[in-house]
Amino acid sequence: MGLHFHRNPDGTTTGRNEANGFTVTHAEEEEVKRQLYEDAGWEYTPPPPPVPAGFHRFALVHDEFRASGFEDERYAGLRARPPEGCVPVDWGCFALECERPGKTLMGAVAGTVAEVRREHGLVMNSLGVEKPQEWFDADHKNGYAAKIVAHLVLMAADRARLLGYGRKDVVRLLDATGIE
């Protein structure tokens, strides 16, 4: 069974349950999601309230190919003293759910990653985004698309390190793209 969502040019959202053809269009995206979940017999959990101005909500994950769960000894200090605004969670691996300040989402993520590395010697290497290729709108600088960009950059930096590439190699590649 698959639930599919589409933003329409008029600002509404249409959702469809592929299993039975149930389709709903509404001005509020969350209402579409609620109705589709109800139709599918799934539990719907509304989104949390918005974060205060100047704050961003995101998760940081330490995702390794080697088996290491939430209780791994390397995370003891981070479980005991997480960065302010972050809560350790068990996602089958170690993760932090955070609400942190920053001018942008990328700034808040970068500051948190740097703090964790500095204070605990651990490089958080993911935002836990599944299927990052499935985004459909570059909504805005601090929205879901920005989370995907931050996730891919962290993942790329981690994979480059594992292959023996350094910061200069990664920066050289970014510079080659012409991004300003």
mmCIF file of C-alpha atoms in Angstrom:
data_model
loop_
_atom_site.group_PDB
_atom_site.id
_atom_site.type_symbol
_atom_site.label_atom_id
_atom_site.label_comp_id
_atom_site.label_asym_id
_atom_site.label_seq_id
_atom_site.Cartn_x
_atom_site.Cartn_y
_atom_site.Cartn_z
ATOM 1 C CA MET A 1 0.000 0.000 0.000
ATOM 2 C CA GLY A 2 1.262 3.450 -0.779
ATOM 3 C CA LEU A 3 0.137 6.904 0.171
ATOM 4 C CA HIS A 4 1.092 9.645 -2.264
ATOM 5 C CA PHE A 5 0.971 13.403 -1.766
ATOM 6 C CA HIS A 6 1.096 16.169 -4.368
ATOM 7 C CA ARG A 7 1.141 19.943 -3.955
ATOM 8 C CA ASN A 8 -1.168 21.546 -6.483
ATOM 9 C CA PRO A 9 -0.518 24.862 -8.298
ATOM 10 C CA ASP A 10 -3.402 26.464 -6.388
ATOM 11 C CA GLY A 11 -1.693 25.761 -3.041
ATOM 12 C CA THR A 12 -3.844 22.796 -2.065
ATOM 13 C CA THR A 13 -2.514 19.304 -1.449
ATOM 14 C CA THR A 14 -3.935 16.114 -2.927
ATOM 15 C CA GLY A 15 -3.361 12.741 -1.326
ATOM 16 C CA ARG A 16 -4.193 9.301 -2.661
ATOM 17 C CA ASN A 17 -4.277 5.855 -1.088
ATOM 18 C CA GLU A 18 -3.132 3.607 -3.944
ATOM 19 C CA ALA A 19 -4.585 0.498 -2.286
ATOM 20 C CA ASN A 20 -8.209 1.586 -2.594
ATOM 21 C CA GLY A 21 -8.168 4.769 -4.678
ATOM 22 C CA PHE A 22 -9.302 7.030 -1.829
ATOM 23 C CA THR A 23 -8.336 10.576 -2.815
ATOM 24 C CA VAL A 24 -8.639 13.812 -0.882
ATOM 25 C CA THR A 25 -7.711 17.415 -1.675
ATOM 26 C CA HIS A 26 -7.527 20.094 0.994
ATOM 27 C CA ALA A 27 -5.910 23.472 1.639
ATOM 28 C CA GLU A 28 -4.132 22.065 4.724
ATOM 29 C CA GLU A 29 -1.493 19.414 3.996
ATOM 30 C CA GLU A 30 -1.786 17.927 7.497
ATOM 31 C CA GLU A 31 -5.533 17.433 7.047
ATOM 32 C CA VAL A 32 -4.856 15.457 3.862
ATOM 33 C CA LYS A 33 -2.315 13.338 5.717
ATOM 34 C CA ARG A 34 -4.708 12.770 8.647
ATOM 35 C CA GLN A 35 -7.526 11.623 6.358
ATOM 36 C CA LEU A 36 -5.267 9.296 4.363
ATOM 37 C CA TYR A 37 -3.827 7.725 7.519
ATOM 38 C CA GLU A 38 -7.358 7.238 8.869
ATOM 39 C CA ASP A 39 -8.452 5.653 5.584
ATOM 40 C CA ALA A 40 -5.440 3.314 5.639
ATOM 41 C CA GLY A 41 -6.110 2.324 9.268
ATOM 42 C CA TRP A 42 -2.831 3.843 10.450
ATOM 43 C CA GLU A 43 -2.310 5.922 13.561
ATOM 44 C CA TYR A 44 -1.919 9.609 12.760
ATOM 45 C CA THR A 45 0.323 11.735 14.954
ATOM 46 C CA PRO A 46 0.033 15.473 14.344
ATOM 47 C CA PRO A 47 3.257 17.408 13.905
ATOM 48 C CA PRO A 48 4.777 19.119 16.946
ATOM 49 C CA PRO A 49 4.142 22.826 17.412
ATOM 50 C CA PRO A 50 6.442 25.177 15.505
ATOM 51 C CA VAL A 51 9.766 26.072 17.072
ATOM 52 C CA PRO A 52 10.365 29.635 18.279
ATOM 53 C CA ALA A 53 11.760 32.156 15.803
ATOM 54 C CA GLY A 54 15.485 31.650 15.293
ATOM 55 C CA PHE A 55 15.352 27.951 16.247
ATOM 56 C CA HIS A 56 15.330 24.845 14.054
ATOM 57 C CA ARG A 57 14.141 21.288 14.687
ATOM 58 C CA PHE A 58 16.235 18.403 13.351
ATOM 59 C CA ALA A 59 17.694 15.036 14.279
ATOM 60 C CA LEU A 60 21.368 14.136 14.176
ATOM 61 C CA VAL A 61 22.296 10.496 13.800
ATOM 62 C CA HIS A 62 25.531 8.605 14.275
ATOM 63 C CA ASP A 63 24.944 6.032 11.562
ATOM 64 C CA GLU A 64 27.714 3.510 11.075
ATOM 65 C CA PHE A 65 28.019 0.487 8.887
ATOM 66 C CA ARG A 66 29.424 -1.407 11.848
ATOM 67 C CA ALA A 67 26.885 -2.594 14.390
ATOM 68 C CA SER A 68 26.668 -0.152 17.268
ATOM 69 C CA GLY A 69 23.458 0.507 19.084
ATOM 70 C CA PHE A 70 22.240 3.278 21.293
ATOM 71 C CA GLU A 71 23.842 1.726 24.389
ATOM 72 C CA ASP A 72 27.352 1.643 22.825
ATOM 73 C CA GLU A 73 29.902 2.910 25.367
ATOM 74 C CA ARG A 74 31.117 5.612 22.934
ATOM 75 C CA TYR A 75 27.813 7.434 23.507
ATOM 76 C CA ALA A 76 27.872 7.382 27.340
ATOM 77 C CA GLY A 77 29.071 10.978 27.687
ATOM 78 C CA LEU A 78 26.710 12.237 25.017
ATOM 79 C CA ARG A 79 23.753 10.419 26.591
ATOM 80 C CA ALA A 80 24.646 11.980 29.966
ATOM 81 C CA ARG A 81 25.448 15.492 28.648
ATOM 82 C CA PRO A 82 23.798 16.159 25.280
ATOM 83 C CA PRO A 83 24.019 19.643 23.754
ATOM 84 C CA GLU A 84 21.431 22.046 25.118
ATOM 85 C CA GLY A 85 18.191 21.596 23.210
ATOM 86 C CA CYS A 86 18.985 17.989 22.200
ATOM 87 C CA VAL A 87 17.632 14.725 23.593
ATOM 88 C CA PRO A 88 19.321 11.337 22.974
ATOM 89 C CA VAL A 89 17.017 8.796 21.300
ATOM 90 C CA ASP A 90 17.331 5.176 20.239
ATOM 91 C CA TRP A 91 16.602 4.823 16.521
ATOM 92 C CA GLY A 92 18.324 1.446 16.331
ATOM 93 C CA CYS A 93 21.450 3.576 16.379
ATOM 94 C CA PHE A 94 22.408 6.662 18.373
ATOM 95 C CA ALA A 95 20.481 9.830 17.527
ATOM 96 C CA LEU A 96 19.801 13.266 18.967
ATOM 97 C CA GLU A 97 16.502 15.050 18.477
ATOM 98 C CA CYS A 98 17.294 18.755 18.615
ATOM 99 C CA GLU A 99 15.701 22.179 18.713
ATOM 100 C CA ARG A 100 18.641 24.525 18.389
ATOM 101 C CA PRO A 101 19.239 28.183 17.559
ATOM 102 C CA GLY A 102 20.734 29.312 14.284
ATOM 103 C CA LYS A 103 20.286 31.891 11.546
ATOM 104 C CA THR A 104 19.496 28.991 9.193
ATOM 105 C CA LEU A 105 18.861 25.289 9.529
ATOM 106 C CA MET A 106 22.308 24.555 8.062
ATOM 107 C CA GLY A 107 23.855 26.906 10.635
ATOM 108 C CA ALA A 108 22.059 25.202 13.523
ATOM 109 C CA VAL A 109 23.106 21.751 12.255
ATOM 110 C CA ALA A 110 26.727 22.843 11.717
ATOM 111 C CA GLY A 111 26.937 24.369 15.199
ATOM 112 C CA THR A 112 25.532 21.254 16.820
ATOM 113 C CA VAL A 113 27.782 18.886 14.847
ATOM 114 C CA ALA A 114 30.816 21.007 15.828
ATOM 115 C CA GLU A 115 29.788 21.039 19.509
ATOM 116 C CA VAL A 116 29.318 17.254 19.610
ATOM 117 C CA ARG A 117 32.694 16.733 17.907
ATOM 118 C CA ARG A 118 34.458 19.199 20.221
ATOM 119 C CA GLU A 119 32.839 18.038 23.479
ATOM 120 C CA HIS A 120 32.509 14.301 22.815
ATOM 121 C CA GLY A 121 34.904 13.453 19.962
ATOM 122 C CA LEU A 122 32.086 12.048 17.834
ATOM 123 C CA VAL A 123 31.135 13.177 14.332
ATOM 124 C CA MET A 124 27.402 12.951 13.760
ATOM 125 C CA ASN A 125 27.091 11.900 10.124
ATOM 126 C CA SER A 126 23.406 11.941 9.210
ATOM 127 C CA LEU A 127 20.111 13.694 9.752
ATOM 128 C CA GLY A 128 18.298 10.380 9.442
ATOM 129 C CA VAL A 129 16.570 11.284 6.190
ATOM 130 C CA GLU A 130 15.275 8.206 4.407
ATOM 131 C CA LYS A 131 15.115 8.214 0.615
ATOM 132 C CA PRO A 132 16.541 11.726 0.208
ATOM 133 C CA GLN A 133 16.071 11.521 -3.552
ATOM 134 C CA GLU A 134 12.301 11.638 -3.059
ATOM 135 C CA TRP A 135 11.925 15.324 -2.272
ATOM 136 C CA PHE A 136 9.567 17.150 -4.575
ATOM 137 C CA ASP A 137 9.813 20.832 -3.709
ATOM 138 C CA ALA A 138 12.626 23.124 -2.676
ATOM 139 C CA ASP A 139 10.248 24.692 -0.177
ATOM 140 C CA HIS A 140 12.501 27.262 1.478
ATOM 141 C CA LYS A 141 15.943 27.727 2.959
ATOM 142 C CA ASN A 142 14.987 26.190 6.325
ATOM 143 C CA GLY A 143 12.435 23.577 5.267
ATOM 144 C CA TYR A 144 12.519 19.869 4.531
ATOM 145 C CA ALA A 145 14.652 20.341 1.405
ATOM 146 C CA ALA A 146 17.297 22.054 3.570
ATOM 147 C CA LYS A 147 17.304 19.027 5.903
ATOM 148 C CA ILE A 148 17.982 16.805 2.911
ATOM 149 C CA VAL A 149 20.888 19.009 1.784
ATOM 150 C CA ALA A 150 22.415 18.983 5.284
ATOM 151 C CA HIS A 151 21.912 15.208 5.495
ATOM 152 C CA LEU A 152 23.640 14.611 2.148
ATOM 153 C CA VAL A 153 26.574 16.903 3.004
ATOM 154 C CA LEU A 154 27.139 15.161 6.365
ATOM 155 C CA MET A 155 26.839 11.750 4.745
ATOM 156 C CA ALA A 156 29.233 12.715 1.935
ATOM 157 C CA ALA A 157 31.802 14.079 4.393
ATOM 158 C CA ASP A 158 31.634 10.868 6.425
ATOM 159 C CA ARG A 159 31.939 8.601 3.389
ATOM 160 C CA ALA A 160 34.818 10.690 2.001
ATOM 161 C CA ARG A 161 36.661 10.322 5.327
ATOM 162 C CA LEU A 162 36.151 6.556 5.281
ATOM 163 C CA LEU A 163 37.690 6.436 1.796
ATOM 164 C CA GLY A 164 40.697 8.481 2.863
ATOM 165 C CA TYR A 165 39.693 11.857 1.406
ATOM 166 C CA GLY A 166 40.290 14.948 3.492
ATOM 167 C CA ARG A 167 38.652 18.321 3.905
ATOM 168 C CA LYS A 168 40.633 19.852 1.053
ATOM 169 C CA ASP A 169 39.438 17.137 -1.341
ATOM 170 C CA VAL A 170 35.791 17.697 -0.419
ATOM 171 C CA VAL A 171 36.109 21.492 -0.545
ATOM 172 C CA ARG A 172 37.852 21.238 -3.927
ATOM 173 C CA LEU A 173 34.909 19.261 -5.267
ATOM 174 C CA LEU A 174 32.417 21.784 -3.862
ATOM 175 C CA ASP A 175 34.439 24.645 -5.344
ATOM 176 C CA ALA A 176 34.461 22.898 -8.722
ATOM 177 C CA THR A 177 30.658 23.068 -8.814
ATOM 178 C CA GLY A 178 30.823 26.864 -8.884
ATOM 179 C CA ILE A 179 28.521 27.215 -5.864
ATOM 180 C CA GLU A 180 28.782 30.705 -4.399
#
